[in-house]
Amino acid sequence: MGKTKVSATLKKYTMVIALILVMIFFYNKTDGLILLPQNINNLISQNAYVFVLATGMLLCILTGGNIDLSVGSVVCFVGGIGAMMMDKDVNAVVAVIVMIVAGILVGVMNGYWIAYVNVPPFIATLAGMYAFRGLSNVVLGGMAITITDETFIKVFGGGADCYVADFLGGPENLNYTCIAAGIVAIVIYIVIQLKNRINSKRRGYETAGLFGEIVKMVIISAVIMWVAWKLAAYKGIPTGLIWVLLVVLVYGYITTKTRIGRYLYAVGGNEKATRLSGINTKFVYFFAYTNMGFLAGLTGILTIARLMSAQPTYGQGYEMDAIGACFIGGASAYGGVGTVAGTIIGAILMGVINQGMSIMGIDANWQKVVKGLVLLLAVTFDVLSKKEKK
């Protein structure tokens, strides 16, 4: 029984263990450079697009291992629309609204073809990948457009000064507001965990051992505080991180606490049984792809703000990074399995590998080789786990 529990725990936290081992490896290989405060900050800022897109991609994957190949092109298209509008002196607020609406409309279109016309997701989104890449060139006229609106850049995490101000007046090398935010996050996390445990006990559900729960809370709290301290030692909380946290928290809640979240898992587990039980499976597909479009729109905003420009080449490969983060983070290639937290761990793992190899001076082509092998290993692990269960 003990061996079974240990085996189950190891499987559950495989990617967490892998992330720790990878960080230790690159810490040794880079003489500790990878864990410098500035590099921790860069890891978050440079991978914000992966965190947001992968969260939306997870919803599509949950429906049965389906993916959206169009998101990279949609990011470029939406960003191009916003940049063009601001270049013509349109108010940044109006431009942001238009970009979000454009992303949602793309998602609605993809959702309609997939859910109601029964076009295979791979084909529908592949068509979108080509179409919106072409439209991006049309919108931008094949040229780059520079973003000059300072408010837009600061709010959405671009430039060197896009950090939450230190309202507590800490010294230059230590942002007290960032540390306070870390402490608040830990308190909220512990309260939620204790509340969930109490509710589960009250309803008669099986709960994990108290000692194990305490150890888990201590470890996660220590990680939160460590990240907060590292960020505080540089410039504090980057505004891009706030958008990432907002997306992760909202979609984490949707997938675990709402009816539509349960439907996503049900459709991926057994679509026919889900449909026969009276659930509108077509709407579930539509919901997943509409949300993907919305998050692609938001990613378009974050991308042009961070890079302070829009170009026809932006977004290339974004869809692959998002898909890879989901599968590496534990999402099943068959659907019905995966979490937002796991997806974020997968995205961080890919980001650490990229950054570690960059610091070591390894060629970008070899970085792609390593990412491909990591993805293959993650999916192979999933397939073998499924066979073992059968």
Coordinates of C-alpha atoms in Angstrom, one line a residue:
M1 CA 0.0 0.0 0.0
G2 CA 2.9 2.3 0.9
K3 CA 4.7 1.6 -2.3
T4 CA 1.5 2.3 -4.3
K5 CA 1.1 5.7 -2.5
V6 CA 4.7 6.6 -3.2
S7 CA 4.4 5.6 -6.8
A8 CA 1.2 7.7 -7.2
T9 CA 2.8 10.7 -5.5
L10 CA 5.9 10.5 -7.8
K11 CA 3.7 10.3 -10.9
K12 CA 1.6 13.3 -9.7
Y13 CA 4.7 15.5 -9.1
T14 CA 6.9 14.2 -11.9
M15 CA 7.1 17.5 -13.7
V16 CA 7.8 19.4 -10.4
I17 CA 10.6 17.0 -9.7
A18 CA 11.9 17.4 -13.3
L19 CA 11.8 21.2 -12.9
I20 CA 13.8 21.1 -9.7
L21 CA 16.4 18.8 -11.2
V22 CA 16.7 21.0 -14.4
M23 CA 17.1 24.1 -12.3
I24 CA 19.8 22.4 -10.2
F25 CA 21.6 21.3 -13.4
F26 CA 21.6 24.8 -14.9
Y27 CA 22.5 26.4 -11.6
N28 CA 25.7 24.4 -11.6
K29 CA 26.4 24.8 -15.3
T30 CA 25.9 28.6 -15.2
D31 CA 27.7 29.2 -11.8
G32 CA 24.4 30.3 -10.3
L33 CA 23.7 33.0 -13.0
I34 CA 20.3 31.5 -13.9
L35 CA 18.9 32.3 -10.4
L36 CA 20.1 35.9 -10.4
P37 CA 17.1 38.3 -9.7
Q38 CA 17.3 39.8 -13.1
N39 CA 17.2 36.4 -14.8
I40 CA 14.2 35.3 -12.7
N41 CA 12.5 38.5 -13.9
N42 CA 13.4 37.9 -17.5
L43 CA 12.1 34.3 -17.2
I44 CA 8.7 35.7 -16.3
S45 CA 8.6 38.6 -18.7
Q46 CA 9.9 36.6 -21.7
N47 CA 7.5 33.7 -21.2
A48 CA 4.4 35.7 -20.3
Y49 CA 2.9 34.8 -23.7
V50 CA 3.5 31.1 -23.1
F51 CA 1.7 31.2 -19.7
V52 CA -1.4 33.0 -21.2
L53 CA -1.7 31.0 -24.4
A54 CA -1.0 27.7 -22.7
T55 CA -3.8 28.3 -20.3
G56 CA -6.2 28.7 -23.2
M57 CA -4.7 25.8 -25.1
L58 CA -5.3 23.6 -22.1
L59 CA -9.1 24.1 -22.5
C60 CA -8.9 22.9 -26.1
I61 CA -6.7 19.9 -25.2
L62 CA -9.1 18.8 -22.4
T63 CA -11.9 18.3 -25.0
G64 CA -10.0 15.4 -26.5
G65 CA -6.4 16.2 -27.2
N66 CA -7.5 19.0 -29.7
I67 CA -5.2 21.9 -30.4
D68 CA -5.4 25.4 -31.9
L69 CA -2.6 26.0 -34.5
S70 CA -3.8 29.5 -35.3
V71 CA -3.0 31.3 -32.1
G72 CA 0.5 32.5 -33.1
S73 CA -0.9 34.1 -36.2
V74 CA -3.8 35.6 -34.3
V75 CA -1.4 37.1 -31.8
C76 CA 0.4 38.9 -34.7
F77 CA -2.9 39.9 -36.4
V78 CA -4.4 41.3 -33.3
G79 CA -1.2 43.1 -32.3
G80 CA -1.0 44.5 -35.8
I81 CA -4.5 46.0 -35.6
G82 CA -3.8 47.6 -32.2
A83 CA -0.4 49.0 -33.3
M84 CA -2.0 50.4 -36.5
M85 CA -4.8 52.1 -34.5
M86 CA -2.4 53.7 -32.0
D87 CA -0.1 54.8 -34.8
K88 CA -3.1 56.7 -36.2
D89 CA -3.5 58.4 -32.7
V90 CA -6.5 56.3 -31.7
N91 CA -6.9 56.2 -27.9
A92 CA -5.1 53.2 -26.4
V93 CA -8.2 52.1 -24.4
V94 CA -10.2 51.9 -27.7
A95 CA -7.3 50.0 -29.3
V96 CA -7.2 47.5 -26.5
I97 CA -11.0 46.9 -26.6
V98 CA -10.8 46.4 -30.4
M99 CA -7.9 43.9 -30.0
I100 CA -9.8 41.9 -27.4
V101 CA -12.9 41.9 -29.5
A102 CA -10.9 40.8 -32.6
G103 CA -9.4 37.9 -30.6
I104 CA -12.9 36.8 -29.4
L105 CA -14.3 37.0 -32.9
V106 CA -11.6 34.8 -34.2
G107 CA -12.3 32.3 -31.4
V108 CA -16.0 32.4 -32.2
M109 CA -15.2 31.7 -35.8
N110 CA -13.0 28.7 -34.9
G111 CA -15.5 27.5 -32.4
Y112 CA -18.3 27.6 -34.9
W113 CA -16.4 25.6 -37.6
I114 CA -15.3 23.0 -35.1
A115 CA -18.4 22.7 -32.9
Y116 CA -21.3 23.2 -35.3
V117 CA -19.9 22.4 -38.8
N118 CA -17.7 19.5 -37.5
V119 CA -14.6 20.6 -39.2
P120 CA -11.7 18.8 -37.5
P121 CA -9.9 21.2 -35.1
F122 CA -6.5 20.6 -36.7
I123 CA -7.8 21.6 -40.2
A124 CA -9.9 24.6 -39.0
T125 CA -7.1 26.1 -37.0
L126 CA -4.4 25.3 -39.6
A127 CA -6.5 27.3 -42.1
G128 CA -6.6 30.1 -39.5
M129 CA -2.8 29.9 -39.1
Y130 CA -2.3 30.6 -42.8
A131 CA -5.1 33.1 -43.2
F132 CA -4.3 35.3 -40.2
R133 CA -0.5 35.3 -40.9
G134 CA -1.4 36.7 -44.3
L135 CA -3.8 39.2 -42.9
S136 CA -1.1 40.3 -40.4
N137 CA 1.0 41.3 -43.4
V138 CA -1.9 43.1 -45.0
V139 CA -2.7 45.0 -41.9
L140 CA 0.9 46.0 -41.2
G141 CA 1.7 46.5 -44.9
G142 CA 4.7 44.3 -44.4
M143 CA 6.3 46.9 -42.2
A144 CA 7.1 47.3 -38.5
I145 CA 5.1 49.8 -36.4
T146 CA 6.6 51.3 -33.3
I147 CA 4.4 51.6 -30.2
T148 CA 4.9 55.0 -28.5
D149 CA 2.0 55.2 -26.1
E150 CA 3.8 55.1 -22.7
T151 CA 0.6 54.3 -20.6
F152 CA -0.2 51.3 -22.8
I153 CA 3.4 50.1 -22.6
K154 CA 3.6 50.4 -18.8
V155 CA 0.1 48.9 -18.1
F156 CA 0.8 45.8 -20.2
G157 CA 4.4 45.1 -19.2
G158 CA 6.7 46.6 -21.8
G159 CA 9.9 48.7 -21.4
A160 CA 12.3 49.0 -18.6
D161 CA 10.1 50.8 -16.0
C162 CA 7.0 48.6 -16.1
Y163 CA 6.9 47.5 -12.5
V164 CA 4.5 48.1 -9.6
A165 CA 5.8 51.1 -7.6
D166 CA 7.1 50.4 -4.1
F167 CA 4.4 52.0 -2.1
L168 CA 6.1 51.0 1.2
G169 CA 9.2 53.0 0.5
G170 CA 11.9 50.3 0.5
P171 CA 15.5 50.8 -0.4
E172 CA 16.6 50.8 -4.0
N173 CA 17.8 47.2 -3.9
L174 CA 14.8 45.7 -2.1
N175 CA 11.1 46.4 -3.1
Y176 CA 9.1 46.1 0.2
T177 CA 5.8 46.1 -1.7
C178 CA 6.8 43.0 -3.6
I179 CA 7.7 41.2 -0.3
A180 CA 4.4 42.3 1.2
A181 CA 2.6 41.0 -1.9
G182 CA 4.4 37.6 -1.4
I183 CA 3.3 37.4 2.2
V184 CA -0.3 38.3 1.3
A185 CA -0.3 35.6 -1.4
I186 CA 1.0 33.0 1.1
V187 CA -1.8 33.9 3.6
I188 CA -4.5 33.7 0.9
Y189 CA -3.1 30.4 -0.3
I190 CA -3.1 28.8 3.2
V191 CA -6.6 30.1 4.0
I192 CA -8.0 28.6 0.7
Q193 CA -6.3 25.3 1.3
L194 CA -7.6 25.0 4.9
K195 CA -11.1 26.1 3.8
N196 CA -11.1 23.5 1.0
R197 CA -10.0 20.8 3.5
I198 CA -12.7 21.7 6.0
N199 CA -15.4 21.7 3.3
S200 CA -14.2 18.3 2.0
K201 CA -14.3 16.8 5.5
R202 CA -17.8 18.3 6.1
R203 CA -19.1 16.7 2.9
G204 CA -17.6 13.4 3.7
Y205 CA -15.0 13.4 0.9
E206 CA -11.7 11.6 1.3
T207 CA -8.9 14.0 2.1
A208 CA -5.1 13.7 2.0
G209 CA -3.2 13.2 5.3
L210 CA -2.8 16.3 7.4
F211 CA 1.0 16.0 7.6
G212 CA 1.3 15.7 3.8
E213 CA -0.9 18.8 3.4
I214 CA 1.1 20.8 5.8
V215 CA 4.4 19.8 4.1
K216 CA 2.9 20.8 0.7
M217 CA 1.7 24.2 2.1
V218 CA 5.1 24.9 3.6
I219 CA 7.0 24.1 0.4
I220 CA 4.6 26.1 -1.8
S221 CA 4.7 29.0 0.6
A222 CA 8.5 28.9 0.6
V223 CA 8.6 29.0 -3.2
I224 CA 6.2 32.0 -3.3
M225 CA 8.4 33.8 -0.8
W226 CA 11.6 32.9 -2.6
V227 CA 10.2 34.3 -5.9
A228 CA 8.9 37.4 -4.2
W229 CA 12.3 38.0 -2.6
K230 CA 14.1 37.5 -6.0
L231 CA 11.8 39.9 -7.8
A232 CA 12.1 42.4 -4.9
A233 CA 15.9 42.3 -5.2
Y234 CA 15.6 43.5 -8.8
K235 CA 12.8 46.0 -9.5
G236 CA 9.8 44.4 -7.9
I237 CA 6.6 43.1 -9.5
P238 CA 6.6 43.4 -13.3
T239 CA 3.2 44.5 -14.6
G240 CA 3.2 41.6 -17.1
L241 CA 3.2 39.2 -14.1
I242 CA -0.1 40.7 -12.8
W243 CA -1.8 39.8 -16.1
V244 CA -0.4 36.3 -16.1
L245 CA -1.6 35.8 -12.5
L246 CA -5.0 37.1 -13.3
V247 CA -5.4 34.7 -16.2
V248 CA -4.1 31.7 -14.2
L249 CA -6.3 32.4 -11.2
V250 CA -9.5 32.9 -13.3
Y251 CA -9.0 29.9 -15.5
G252 CA -7.8 27.8 -12.6
Y253 CA -11.1 28.6 -10.9
I254 CA -13.1 27.9 -14.1
T255 CA -11.5 24.5 -14.7
T256 CA -11.9 23.3 -11.0
K257 CA -14.9 25.0 -9.6
T258 CA -17.5 25.6 -12.4
R259 CA -19.9 23.5 -14.3
I260 CA -18.4 24.3 -17.7
G261 CA -15.0 23.3 -16.3
R262 CA -16.3 19.8 -15.3
Y263 CA -17.9 19.5 -18.8
L264 CA -14.5 20.1 -20.4
Y265 CA -13.0 17.2 -18.6
A266 CA -16.1 15.1 -19.2
V267 CA -16.0 15.7 -23.0
G268 CA -12.4 14.7 -23.1
G269 CA -13.0 11.6 -21.0
N270 CA -15.9 10.3 -23.0
E271 CA -17.7 12.6 -25.4
K272 CA -20.4 10.1 -26.3
A273 CA -21.4 9.4 -22.7
T274 CA -21.3 13.1 -21.9
R275 CA -23.6 13.9 -24.8
L276 CA -26.0 11.1 -23.8
S277 CA -26.2 12.5 -20.3
G278 CA -27.7 15.6 -21.7
I279 CA -24.7 18.0 -21.8
N280 CA -24.4 20.2 -24.9
T281 CA -21.0 19.0 -26.1
K282 CA -21.0 21.3 -29.1
F283 CA -21.2 24.3 -26.7
V284 CA -18.3 22.9 -24.7
Y285 CA -16.1 22.9 -27.9
F286 CA -17.4 26.4 -28.8
F287 CA -16.6 27.7 -25.3
A288 CA -13.0 26.3 -25.4
Y289 CA -12.1 27.8 -28.7
T290 CA -13.8 31.1 -28.0
N291 CA -11.7 31.4 -24.8
M292 CA -8.6 30.5 -26.8
G293 CA -9.4 33.5 -29.1
F294 CA -9.9 35.8 -26.2
L295 CA -6.5 34.8 -24.7
A296 CA -4.8 35.1 -28.0
G297 CA -6.1 38.7 -28.2
L298 CA -4.7 39.4 -24.7
T299 CA -1.4 37.8 -25.7
G300 CA -1.3 40.1 -28.8
I301 CA -1.6 43.1 -26.4
L302 CA 1.1 41.8 -24.0
T303 CA 3.4 41.0 -27.0
I304 CA 3.4 44.4 -28.7
A305 CA 3.6 46.1 -25.3
R306 CA 6.7 44.1 -24.3
L307 CA 8.4 44.5 -27.6
M308 CA 7.1 48.1 -28.1
S309 CA 6.3 47.4 -31.7
A310 CA 4.3 45.2 -34.1
Q311 CA 5.9 43.2 -36.9
P312 CA 4.5 40.6 -39.4
T313 CA 6.8 38.0 -38.0
Y314 CA 5.6 38.2 -34.4
G315 CA 3.9 35.2 -32.9
Q316 CA 5.8 32.6 -35.0
G317 CA 6.0 29.3 -33.0
Y318 CA 3.9 30.6 -30.2
E319 CA 1.3 27.9 -30.8
M320 CA 4.0 25.2 -30.5
D321 CA 5.3 26.7 -27.2
A322 CA 1.8 26.7 -25.8
I323 CA 1.0 23.2 -26.9
G324 CA 4.4 22.0 -25.6
A325 CA 3.8 23.6 -22.2
C326 CA 0.4 21.8 -21.8
F327 CA 1.8 18.4 -22.6
I328 CA 5.0 18.8 -20.6
G329 CA 2.8 20.0 -17.7
G330 CA 0.8 16.8 -17.6
A331 CA -2.1 17.3 -20.0
S332 CA -3.1 14.1 -21.8
A333 CA -2.7 13.8 -25.5
Y334 CA -6.1 12.0 -25.4
G335 CA -7.9 14.8 -23.5
G336 CA -9.7 14.9 -20.2
V337 CA -6.6 15.2 -18.1
G338 CA -4.6 18.3 -17.2
T339 CA -4.5 21.3 -14.9
V340 CA -3.7 25.0 -15.2
A341 CA -1.1 24.6 -12.4
G342 CA 0.6 21.8 -14.3
T343 CA 0.5 23.8 -17.5
I344 CA 2.3 26.7 -15.8
I345 CA 5.0 24.3 -14.5
G346 CA 5.4 23.0 -18.0
A347 CA 5.8 26.5 -19.3
I348 CA 8.4 27.4 -16.6
L349 CA 10.3 24.2 -17.4
M350 CA 10.6 25.2 -21.0
G351 CA 11.5 28.7 -20.1
V352 CA 14.3 27.5 -17.7
I353 CA 15.7 25.2 -20.4
N354 CA 15.7 28.0 -22.9
Q355 CA 17.3 30.5 -20.6
G356 CA 19.8 28.1 -19.1
M357 CA 21.0 27.1 -22.6
S358 CA 21.1 30.7 -23.7
I359 CA 23.3 31.7 -20.7
M360 CA 25.6 28.7 -21.5
G361 CA 25.8 30.0 -25.1
I362 CA 24.3 26.9 -26.7
D363 CA 23.1 27.4 -30.3
A364 CA 19.3 28.2 -30.7
N365 CA 18.9 25.2 -33.0
W366 CA 20.1 22.9 -30.3
Q367 CA 17.7 24.5 -27.9
K368 CA 14.8 23.5 -30.2
V369 CA 16.2 19.9 -30.3
V370 CA 16.2 19.7 -26.6
K371 CA 12.6 21.2 -26.3
G372 CA 11.4 18.6 -28.9
L373 CA 13.0 15.7 -26.9
V374 CA 11.4 17.0 -23.6
L375 CA 8.0 17.2 -25.3
L376 CA 8.4 13.7 -26.7
L377 CA 9.4 12.3 -23.3
A378 CA 6.4 14.0 -21.6
V379 CA 3.9 12.5 -24.2
T380 CA 5.6 9.1 -24.0
F381 CA 5.2 9.1 -20.3
D382 CA 1.5 9.9 -20.7
V383 CA 1.0 7.1 -23.2
L384 CA 2.9 4.5 -21.1
S385 CA 0.9 5.6 -18.0
K386 CA -2.4 5.0 -19.9
K387 CA -1.2 1.5 -20.9
E388 CA -0.2 0.7 -17.4
K389 CA -3.7 1.6 -16.1
K390 CA -5.3 -0.6 -18.7

